Short mmCIF file of C-alpha atoms and ligand atoms in Angstrom, two decimals:
data_model
loop_
_atom_site.label_atom_id
_atom_site.label_comp_id
_atom_site.label_asym_id
_atom_site.label_seq_id
_atom_site.Cartn_x
_atom_site.Cartn_y
_atom_site.Cartn_z
CA UNK A 270 -17.08 -5.61 5.19
CA UNK A 271 -14.18 -6.07 3.02
CA UNK A 272 -11.74 -8.96 3.20
CA UNK A 273 -8.09 -8.62 2.52
CA UNK A 274 -6.64 -12.33 1.88
CA UNK A 275 -3.17 -13.47 1.35
CA UNK A 276 -1.11 -16.63 2.20
CA UNK A 277 1.54 -14.00 3.39
CA UNK A 278 -0.06 -11.60 6.11
CA UNK A 279 2.80 -9.55 7.82
CA UNK A 280 1.16 -9.40 11.46
CA UNK A 281 3.00 -8.31 14.68
CA UNK A 282 2.97 -12.10 15.79
CA UNK A 283 4.53 -13.50 12.43
CA UNK A 284 3.91 -13.99 8.85
CA UNK A 285 0.82 -16.33 7.93
CA UNK A 286 -2.06 -17.08 5.67
CA UNK A 287 -4.88 -14.72 6.88
CA UNK A 288 -7.81 -12.76 5.85
CA UNK A 289 -7.99 -9.03 7.38
CA UNK A 290 -11.57 -8.08 7.89
CA UNK A 291 -12.00 -4.47 7.38
CA UNK A 292 -15.12 -2.56 8.65
CA UNK A 293 -15.36 0.95 7.27
CA UNK A 294 -11.73 2.31 7.87
CA UNK A 295 -10.47 0.17 10.31
CA UNK A 296 -9.28 -3.64 10.78
CA UNK A 297 -12.13 -5.36 12.55
CA UNK A 298 -10.31 -8.86 12.81
CA UNK A 299 -7.48 -10.97 11.38
CA UNK A 300 -8.73 -14.46 10.91
CA UNK A 301 -7.91 -17.39 8.96
CA UNK A 302 -8.76 -17.49 5.26
CA UNK A 303 -11.56 -19.74 5.75
CA UNK A 304 -13.41 -17.75 8.27
CA UNK A 305 -14.60 -14.70 5.92
CA UNK A 306 -18.11 -13.68 6.76
CA UNK A 307 -20.61 -14.12 3.71
CA UNK A 308 -21.35 -11.14 1.73
CA UNK A 309 -17.85 -9.78 2.21
CA UNK A 310 -16.19 -8.04 -0.61
CA UNK A 311 -13.13 -10.47 -0.83
CA UNK A 312 -9.61 -9.05 -2.29
CA UNK A 313 -7.46 -12.12 -2.57
CA UNK A 314 -3.72 -11.47 -3.35
CA UNK A 315 -2.69 -15.13 -3.24
CA UNK A 316 0.97 -15.46 -2.50
CA UNK A 317 1.72 -11.79 -2.75
CA UNK A 318 2.24 -10.40 0.69
CA UNK A 319 0.12 -7.80 2.61
CA UNK A 320 2.09 -5.59 4.99
CA UNK A 321 1.15 -2.82 7.30
CA UNK A 322 1.16 0.53 5.61
CA UNK A 323 4.61 2.05 5.86
CA UNK A 324 5.14 4.94 8.39
CA UNK A 325 7.73 7.79 7.09
CA UNK A 326 8.37 9.32 10.55
CA UNK A 327 11.34 11.76 8.73
CA UNK A 328 10.31 13.43 5.44
CA UNK A 329 10.57 17.07 4.18
CA UNK A 330 7.42 17.90 2.26
CA UNK A 331 8.68 21.55 1.96
CA UNK A 332 4.85 23.09 1.97
CA UNK A 333 3.92 25.83 2.54
CA UNK A 334 6.77 28.02 1.05
CA UNK A 335 9.15 25.81 -0.98
CA UNK A 336 6.59 24.02 -3.19
CA UNK A 337 8.99 24.24 -6.05
CA UNK A 338 11.00 21.60 -4.27
CA UNK A 339 8.08 19.53 -3.30
CA UNK A 340 4.92 19.66 -1.61
CA UNK A 341 1.83 17.55 -0.17
CA UNK A 342 0.31 16.54 -3.58
CA UNK A 343 3.39 15.23 -4.88
CA UNK A 344 5.22 13.74 -1.88
CA UNK A 345 1.99 11.99 -0.90
CA UNK A 346 1.55 10.53 -4.16
CA UNK A 347 5.12 9.34 -4.08
CA UNK A 348 4.43 7.93 -0.66
CA UNK A 349 1.40 6.18 -1.79
CA UNK A 350 3.53 4.52 -4.94
CA UNK A 351 5.86 3.53 -2.12
CA UNK A 352 3.52 1.60 0.06
CA UNK A 353 3.54 4.65 2.83
CA UNK A 354 0.23 5.47 4.32
CA UNK A 355 1.51 8.07 7.08
CA UNK A 356 4.06 10.81 6.72
CA UNK A 357 5.58 12.92 9.59
CA UNK A 358 6.88 16.25 8.13
CA UNK A 359 9.87 17.63 9.39
CA UNK A 360 9.59 21.25 10.75
CA UNK A 361 12.22 22.90 8.34
CA UNK A 362 12.55 23.42 4.67
CA UNK A 363 9.15 24.76 4.55
CA UNK A 364 8.41 28.34 5.06
CA UNK A 365 7.50 29.32 7.77
CA UNK A 366 9.27 26.46 9.47
CA UNK A 367 7.01 24.89 12.03
CA UNK A 368 8.55 26.58 15.16
CA UNK A 369 5.29 28.46 16.40
CA UNK A 370 1.62 27.48 16.47
CA UNK A 371 0.81 29.84 13.45
CA UNK A 372 3.30 28.30 11.37
CA UNK A 373 1.39 24.87 12.12
CA UNK A 374 -1.77 26.30 11.24
CA UNK A 375 -0.45 27.61 8.02
CA UNK A 376 0.87 24.10 7.18
CA UNK A 377 -2.48 22.56 8.04
CA UNK A 378 -4.09 25.14 5.84
CA UNK A 379 -1.61 24.20 2.93
CA UNK A 380 -2.23 20.25 2.97
CA UNK A 381 -6.01 20.77 2.88
CA UNK A 382 -7.67 18.50 0.01
CA UNK A 383 -3.94 17.79 -1.37
CA UNK A 384 -3.08 14.62 0.53
CA UNK A 385 -3.26 10.82 -0.73
CA UNK A 386 -1.92 9.35 2.67
CA UNK A 387 -2.27 10.68 6.04
CA UNK A 388 0.20 13.10 7.69
CA UNK A 389 1.30 14.54 10.92
CA UNK A 390 3.71 17.38 11.80
CA UNK A 391 7.17 17.64 14.08
CA UNK A 392 7.44 21.00 15.65
CA UNK A 393 11.08 22.83 15.65
CA UNK A 394 13.24 23.66 18.55
CA UNK A 395 15.30 26.78 17.25
CA UNK A 396 17.51 29.39 19.10
CA UNK A 397 14.64 31.52 20.20
CA UNK A 398 11.38 29.56 20.54
CA UNK A 399 11.37 27.81 23.90
CA UNK A 400 8.36 29.54 24.91
CA UNK A 401 6.49 28.16 21.85
CA UNK A 402 7.27 24.54 22.46
CA UNK A 403 4.48 23.42 24.92
CA UNK A 404 1.95 25.49 23.05
CA UNK A 405 3.06 23.49 19.73
CA UNK A 406 2.49 20.16 22.04
CA UNK A 407 -0.68 21.19 22.79
CA UNK A 408 -1.81 22.23 19.25
CA UNK A 409 -0.75 18.55 17.99
CA UNK A 410 2.77 18.25 17.09
CA UNK A 411 3.88 14.75 17.73
CA UNK A 412 7.24 15.68 18.89
CA UNK A 413 10.09 18.07 18.01
CA UNK A 414 13.33 18.59 15.77
CA UNK A 415 16.45 20.37 16.43
CA UNK A 416 19.98 20.81 14.71
CA UNK A 417 23.18 20.88 16.59
CA UNK A 418 24.79 22.14 13.39
CA UNK A 419 23.65 24.86 10.85
CA UNK A 420 21.03 23.07 8.77
CA UNK A 421 22.23 24.85 5.60
CA UNK A 422 18.74 26.49 4.84
CA UNK A 423 17.13 29.92 5.55
CA UNK A 424 14.33 29.76 7.97
CA UNK A 425 15.45 27.04 10.66
CA UNK A 426 18.33 27.93 13.20
CA UNK A 427 20.65 25.42 14.98
CA UNK A 428 20.86 25.25 18.68
CA UNK A 429 23.85 25.62 20.94
CA UNK A 430 24.27 23.50 24.08
CA UNK A 431 23.08 26.78 26.00
CA UNK A 432 20.12 27.28 24.00
CA UNK A 433 19.06 23.54 24.25
CA UNK A 434 19.28 23.78 27.85
CA UNK A 435 16.99 26.65 27.92
CA UNK A 436 14.38 24.52 25.63
CA UNK A 437 14.81 21.07 27.36
CA UNK A 438 12.87 21.39 30.60
CA UNK A 439 9.80 22.58 28.14
CA UNK A 440 10.28 19.78 25.93
CA UNK A 441 10.67 16.95 29.00
CA UNK A 442 7.25 18.49 30.15
CA UNK A 443 5.43 17.58 27.04
CA UNK A 444 6.52 14.07 27.25
CA UNK A 445 7.22 14.08 23.38
CA UNK A 446 10.39 13.06 21.81
CA UNK A 447 13.16 15.43 20.72
CA UNK A 448 14.68 14.09 17.35
CA UNK A 449 18.14 15.42 16.82
CA UNK A 450 20.38 15.95 14.00
CA UNK A 451 23.36 14.88 15.64
CA UNK A 452 26.61 16.44 14.15
CA UNK A 453 28.60 19.07 15.78
CA UNK A 454 30.32 21.87 13.88
CA UNK A 455 33.66 21.74 15.68
CA UNK A 456 35.03 18.43 14.26
CA UNK A 457 33.64 19.50 10.62
CA UNK A 458 35.07 22.95 10.77
CA UNK A 459 38.36 21.38 11.67
CA UNK A 460 38.35 18.32 9.35
CA UNK A 461 37.46 20.95 6.52
CA UNK A 462 40.06 23.42 7.20
CA UNK A 463 42.94 20.55 7.50
CA UNK A 464 42.06 19.47 3.85
CA UNK A 465 44.98 20.28 1.54
CA UNK A 466 43.72 21.46 -1.67
CA UNK A 467 40.48 20.19 -1.56
CA UNK A 468 38.95 18.91 -4.75
CA UNK A 469 35.27 19.26 -4.22
CA UNK A 470 34.18 17.20 -7.02
CA UNK A 471 35.95 14.02 -5.50
CA UNK A 472 33.48 12.07 -2.83
CA UNK A 473 36.35 11.39 -0.80
CA UNK A 474 36.84 15.10 -0.13
CA UNK A 475 33.29 15.79 1.30
CA UNK A 476 33.47 12.36 3.05
CA UNK A 477 36.70 13.58 4.89
CA UNK A 478 34.94 16.92 5.57
CA UNK A 479 32.39 15.16 7.65
CA UNK A 480 33.99 13.13 10.20
CA UNK A 481 32.54 10.19 12.31
CA UNK A 482 33.59 12.35 15.42
CA UNK A 483 31.02 15.06 14.57
CA UNK A 484 28.39 12.62 15.03
CA UNK A 485 30.04 10.68 18.07
CA UNK A 486 30.40 14.01 19.87
CA UNK A 487 27.01 15.22 19.46
CA UNK A 488 25.50 11.76 20.49
CA UNK A 489 27.71 11.71 23.44
CA UNK A 490 26.17 15.41 24.46
CA UNK A 491 22.57 14.23 23.54
CA UNK A 492 22.90 11.35 25.80
CA UNK A 493 24.37 13.08 28.89
CA UNK A 494 21.59 15.89 28.48
CA UNK A 495 19.03 12.99 28.33
CA UNK A 496 20.32 11.75 31.71
CA UNK A 497 20.19 15.34 32.91
CA UNK A 498 16.82 16.50 31.99
CA UNK A 499 14.94 13.24 31.44
CA UNK A 500 13.44 13.79 27.94
CA UNK A 501 13.06 11.22 25.13
CA UNK A 502 15.78 11.72 22.78
CA UNK A 503 15.83 10.46 19.20
CA UNK A 504 18.83 10.19 16.88
CA UNK A 505 17.88 10.84 13.33
CA UNK A 506 19.74 9.34 10.25
CA UNK A 507 22.51 7.69 12.05
CA UNK A 508 25.51 7.23 9.80
CA UNK A 509 28.49 6.42 11.95
CA UNK A 510 28.83 2.81 13.06
CA UNK A 511 31.25 3.98 15.68
CA UNK A 512 28.29 5.22 17.86
CA UNK A 513 26.69 1.84 18.15
CA UNK A 514 28.59 0.58 21.06
CA UNK A 515 27.82 3.76 23.21
CA UNK A 516 24.23 3.64 22.03
CA UNK A 517 23.80 0.17 23.08
CA UNK A 518 25.39 1.15 26.66
CA UNK A 519 23.04 3.98 26.92
CA UNK A 520 19.95 1.67 26.08
CA UNK A 521 21.29 -0.97 28.78
CA UNK A 522 21.38 1.62 31.27
CA UNK A 523 17.75 2.47 30.59
CA UNK A 524 18.08 5.88 29.16
CA UNK A 525 14.91 6.95 26.85
CA UNK A 526 16.93 6.84 23.50
CA UNK A 527 16.11 5.60 19.91
CA UNK A 528 17.90 5.59 16.83
CA UNK A 529 17.09 5.62 13.14
CA UNK A 530 19.24 4.99 10.06
CA UNK A 531 18.13 5.40 6.40
CA UNK A 532 18.19 3.23 3.11
CA UNK A 533 20.96 5.18 1.58
CA UNK A 534 23.35 4.38 4.38
CA UNK A 535 22.17 0.69 4.24
CA UNK A 536 22.28 0.49 0.28
CA UNK A 537 25.19 2.68 -1.15
CA UNK A 538 28.55 2.85 -0.02
CA UNK A 539 31.58 5.49 -0.19
CA UNK A 540 33.60 3.01 -2.31
CA UNK A 541 31.03 2.96 -5.23
CA UNK A 542 29.95 6.71 -5.37
CA UNK A 543 31.65 8.19 -8.47
CA UNK A 544 33.12 11.56 -8.33
CA UNK A 545 30.88 14.50 -9.21
CA UNK A 546 27.67 12.10 -8.26
CA UNK A 547 26.24 14.53 -6.24
CA UNK A 548 22.87 12.78 -6.21
CA UNK A 549 24.33 10.85 -3.36
CA UNK A 550 25.09 13.85 -1.13
CA UNK A 551 23.55 14.00 2.39
CA UNK A 552 24.39 14.67 5.82
CA UNK A 553 25.89 12.92 7.59
CA UNK A 554 27.47 11.22 4.48
CA UNK A 555 27.30 8.02 3.07
CA UNK A 556 30.32 6.03 4.76
CA UNK A 557 32.47 3.00 4.07
CA UNK A 558 31.23 -0.27 3.00
CA UNK A 559 32.47 -1.67 6.49
CA UNK A 560 30.52 0.97 8.06
CA UNK A 561 27.36 -0.18 6.08
CA UNK A 562 27.66 -3.75 7.20
CA UNK A 563 28.00 -2.54 11.18
CA UNK A 564 24.72 -0.61 10.68
CA UNK A 565 23.14 -3.73 9.46
CA UNK A 566 24.47 -5.51 12.52
CA UNK A 567 22.97 -2.75 14.64
CA UNK A 568 19.53 -3.31 13.17
CA UNK A 569 20.12 -7.02 13.79
CA UNK A 570 20.93 -6.60 17.48
CA UNK A 571 18.17 -3.85 17.70
CA UNK A 572 20.41 -1.10 18.51
CA UNK A 573 18.73 0.64 15.75
CA UNK A 574 15.08 0.73 16.07
CA UNK A 575 13.79 2.12 12.73
CA UNK A 576 14.53 2.85 9.10
CA UNK A 577 13.16 6.10 7.51
CA UNK A 578 13.53 7.59 4.24
CA UNK A 579 14.71 11.32 5.14
CA UNK A 580 13.01 12.11 1.93
CA UNK A 581 14.76 15.43 1.31
CA UNK A 582 14.17 16.68 -2.24
CA UNK A 583 15.11 19.79 -4.30
CA UNK A 584 15.02 21.07 -7.69
CA UNK A 585 17.53 19.47 -9.76
CA UNK A 586 19.66 22.67 -10.41
CA UNK A 587 20.57 22.49 -6.52
CA UNK A 588 22.31 19.22 -7.01
CA UNK A 589 24.92 21.12 -9.15
CA UNK A 590 25.05 18.19 -11.22
CA UNK A 591 26.79 19.86 -14.11
CA UNK A 592 29.94 20.94 -12.03
CA UNK A 593 29.33 17.93 -9.63
CA UNK A 594 30.47 19.99 -6.61
CA UNK A 595 29.96 18.20 -3.54
CA UNK A 596 30.58 21.48 -1.43
CA UNK A 597 27.76 23.42 -3.15
CA UNK A 598 25.22 20.75 -3.84
CA UNK A 599 22.14 20.38 -1.78
CA UNK A 600 22.36 17.75 0.67
CA UNK A 601 19.30 15.37 0.73
CA UNK A 602 18.10 12.17 -1.27
CA UNK A 603 14.62 11.77 -2.20
CA UNK A 604 13.34 8.15 -1.97
CA UNK A 605 9.42 7.78 -0.74
CA UNK A 606 8.67 5.61 -3.78
CA UNK A 607 11.43 3.33 -3.65
CA UNK A 608 12.60 2.94 -0.07
CA UNK A 609 10.71 -0.43 0.46
CA UNK A 610 12.22 -2.11 -2.50
CA UNK A 611 15.70 -0.80 -1.64
CA UNK A 612 15.39 -2.05 1.60
CA UNK A 613 13.97 -5.55 0.67
CA UNK A 614 16.94 -5.79 -2.18
CA UNK A 615 19.22 -5.40 0.73
CA UNK A 616 17.74 -7.14 3.61
CA UNK A 617 16.39 -10.38 1.82
CA UNK A 618 20.10 -10.90 0.98
CA UNK A 619 21.07 -10.87 4.63
CA UNK A 620 18.50 -13.22 5.87
CA UNK A 621 16.09 -10.68 7.16
CA UNK A 622 12.23 -11.15 6.45
CA UNK A 623 9.33 -9.12 5.71
CA UNK A 624 8.41 -9.17 9.37
CA UNK A 625 11.66 -7.27 10.08
CA UNK A 626 10.93 -4.73 7.44
CA UNK A 627 7.52 -4.01 8.88
CA UNK A 628 9.31 -3.64 12.36
CA UNK A 629 11.64 -1.12 10.92
CA UNK A 630 9.42 0.69 8.53
CA UNK A 631 6.18 0.65 10.17
CA UNK A 632 5.61 -0.34 13.46
CA UNK A 633 8.96 1.42 14.83
CA UNK A 634 8.23 4.77 13.26
CA UNK A 635 4.72 4.75 14.49
CA UNK A 636 5.83 4.18 17.97
CA UNK A 637 8.08 7.07 17.75
CA UNK A 638 5.49 9.42 16.53
CA UNK A 639 3.00 8.23 19.09
CA UNK A 640 0.54 6.86 16.48
CA UNK A 641 0.96 3.33 17.16
CA UNK A 642 -2.54 2.75 18.43
CA UNK A 643 -3.84 3.05 15.11
CA UNK A 644 -0.97 2.95 12.46
CA UNK A 645 1.94 0.60 11.73
CA UNK A 646 0.44 -3.01 12.42
CA UNK A 647 -2.06 -5.37 11.16
CA UNK A 648 -4.14 -5.87 14.30
CA UNK A 649 -7.74 -5.33 15.23
CA UNK A 650 -8.71 -1.75 15.87
CA UNK A 651 -5.85 -0.18 13.62
CA UNK A 652 -6.37 1.67 10.70
CA UNK A 653 -6.58 -0.44 7.54
CA UNK A 654 -3.45 0.72 5.88
CA UNK A 655 -1.89 -2.06 3.68
CA UNK A 656 0.85 -2.24 1.14
CA UNK A 657 0.41 -5.35 -1.20
CA UNK A 658 4.15 -6.18 -2.03
CA UNK A 659 5.08 -8.58 -4.58
CA UNK A 660 8.49 -9.69 -2.76
CA UNK A 661 9.88 -11.92 -5.71
CA UNK A 662 9.35 -9.79 -8.75
CA UNK A 663 12.04 -7.32 -9.59
CA UNK A 664 12.11 -3.93 -11.64
CA UNK A 665 14.40 -1.40 -12.95
CA UNK A 666 14.01 2.30 -11.38
CA UNK A 667 13.06 4.92 -13.80
CA UNK A 668 11.84 8.22 -13.70
CA UNK A 669 8.19 7.41 -14.31
CA UNK A 670 8.30 5.25 -11.00
CA UNK A 671 9.45 8.24 -8.92
CA UNK A 672 6.26 10.20 -8.58
CA UNK A 673 7.66 13.20 -6.55
CA UNK A 674 8.11 16.89 -7.80
CA UNK A 675 11.41 16.25 -9.58
CA UNK A 676 12.46 12.80 -10.62
CA UNK A 677 16.10 12.74 -9.98
CA UNK A 678 17.43 9.93 -7.86
CA UNK A 679 20.89 8.28 -7.19
CA UNK A 680 18.87 4.76 -7.92
CA UNK A 681 17.79 5.46 -11.47
CA UNK A 682 18.62 2.35 -13.53
CA UNK A 683 19.10 0.14 -10.70
CA UNK A 684 17.26 -3.29 -10.43
CA UNK A 685 15.55 -3.68 -7.36
CA UNK A 686 13.59 -6.59 -5.85
CA UNK A 687 10.08 -6.26 -4.60
CA UNK A 688 7.28 -4.29 -6.36
CA UNK A 689 4.54 -2.41 -4.56
CA UNK A 690 1.38 -3.57 -6.33
CA UNK A 691 -1.30 -1.87 -4.44
CA UNK A 692 -1.36 0.79 -1.31
CA UNK A 693 -4.74 1.03 0.70
CA UNK A 694 -5.42 3.86 3.01
CA UNK A 695 -7.96 3.29 5.87
CA UNK A 696 -9.55 0.46 3.62
CA UNK A 697 -9.46 2.59 0.47
CA UNK A 698 -7.12 2.01 -2.55
CA UNK A 699 -4.86 4.99 -3.00
CA UNK A 700 -2.31 3.47 -5.49
CA UNK A 701 -2.46 0.42 -7.97
CA UNK A 702 -0.39 -0.32 -10.80
CA UNK A 703 0.97 3.00 -11.39
CA UNK A 704 -2.26 4.89 -10.76
CA UNK A 705 -3.77 6.88 -8.09
CA UNK A 706 -7.46 6.38 -8.07
CA UNK A 707 -10.08 8.62 -6.31
CA UNK A 708 -9.92 12.04 -4.97
CA UNK A 709 -6.96 12.55 -2.06
CA UNK A 710 -8.54 11.29 1.22
CA UNK A 711 -5.46 11.56 3.38
CA UNK A 712 -5.63 13.77 6.50
CA UNK A 713 -3.89 14.98 9.49
CA UNK A 714 -3.25 12.35 12.11
CA UNK A 715 -3.94 12.88 16.00
CA UNK A 716 -1.53 11.56 18.58
CA UNK A 717 -2.68 8.42 20.55
CA UNK A 718 -6.06 8.82 22.53
CA UNK A 719 -6.40 12.37 21.91
CA UNK A 720 -9.08 12.08 18.79
CA UNK A 721 -11.87 10.75 20.99
CA UNK A 722 -13.09 8.63 18.00
CA UNK A 723 -14.15 4.98 19.02
CA UNK A 724 -11.39 2.20 18.94
ZN1 ZN B 119 15.96 15.15 7.21
#
């Protein structure tokens, strides 16, 4: 038996002094610190907090096929350094895209022996694979992802409303969620065409080319399809706060809709992004400071369910840093290793607690990915996945702390609050003080109740 002890253990019921007793890979019980059985191997972290291992339900690992961008080895290393113990990989940016069972098997083969944390896969819904959807569910994907706009990458197509209508009865039958990149091309094409003499080195040009209406229209479409087909819809990376009232209403109506946003929308704002600073490019775009504060309000009133990285790395050349062109630069921000301190820096200033972070970054994503019986909570029966987090210490983001394939980041040089001291995966230390001890022990995660192993 191992005992993980802290005066600040973040459990679903609250933050309290506790000892987490671990037998093998699972949490046996959470007891008071004076109830540790004799002979236990005790790890006492004192005042430093223990949170449940974080669950990144929105990441792009890019393997197989684009390992010059990222890969299982580097992404899971960055994840362990950031306190993440579970990643759910998006079906695009890898080649082949995860839109068939054969592609899922290729991904499994590519992951063998490389992962420092656990992982699972989302399947893709594209313009011609409606007959693969139920087979993908049977083969073990945790849900599906689609794009209502061109994703800007070869190997994965967007879906029109008509194509989506062919796919939705299949999605609904699986009972799994459909994650949607909610931007429509119409308002973006219109806004881009209306730009007079656009200067693409200016952030304001890029922002004007991707208006709130593109997100709003897509979300309205998805809510009406959700009503019609009765599937679970999940809006990924919400950027516009203008959608919050309608999402609130849909929730009140009882629609099965969940929503995520990302650390970059909660930390950065359009007013402070310098012209040419394409490391800040993502889609939908980072909007105004006022918009950012409304997103925080959306977290507070629980219209937003979870916060995910949308870790989407690329080789540095694709960010077009030399010319600083927001039109041609790759849209994506990598943040697995710093998302927790980024969030804590912002959340602690607004009166939120580590319990809120655990809800947004562990329990919420685990529920979305259907692995909440094992992941995302410090509770008996769950996997012994922990992040040991010194919430008072500050550090400066430097390249050596990023750990993913290409150490580029819009956050370099920033001072952030909270340091990940150690990460444990199923009772084993996988990260501590900049090091990754042991062989990669991460494995693919089955959905709730389907792996047959004892609780
Ligand atoms: Zn993404």
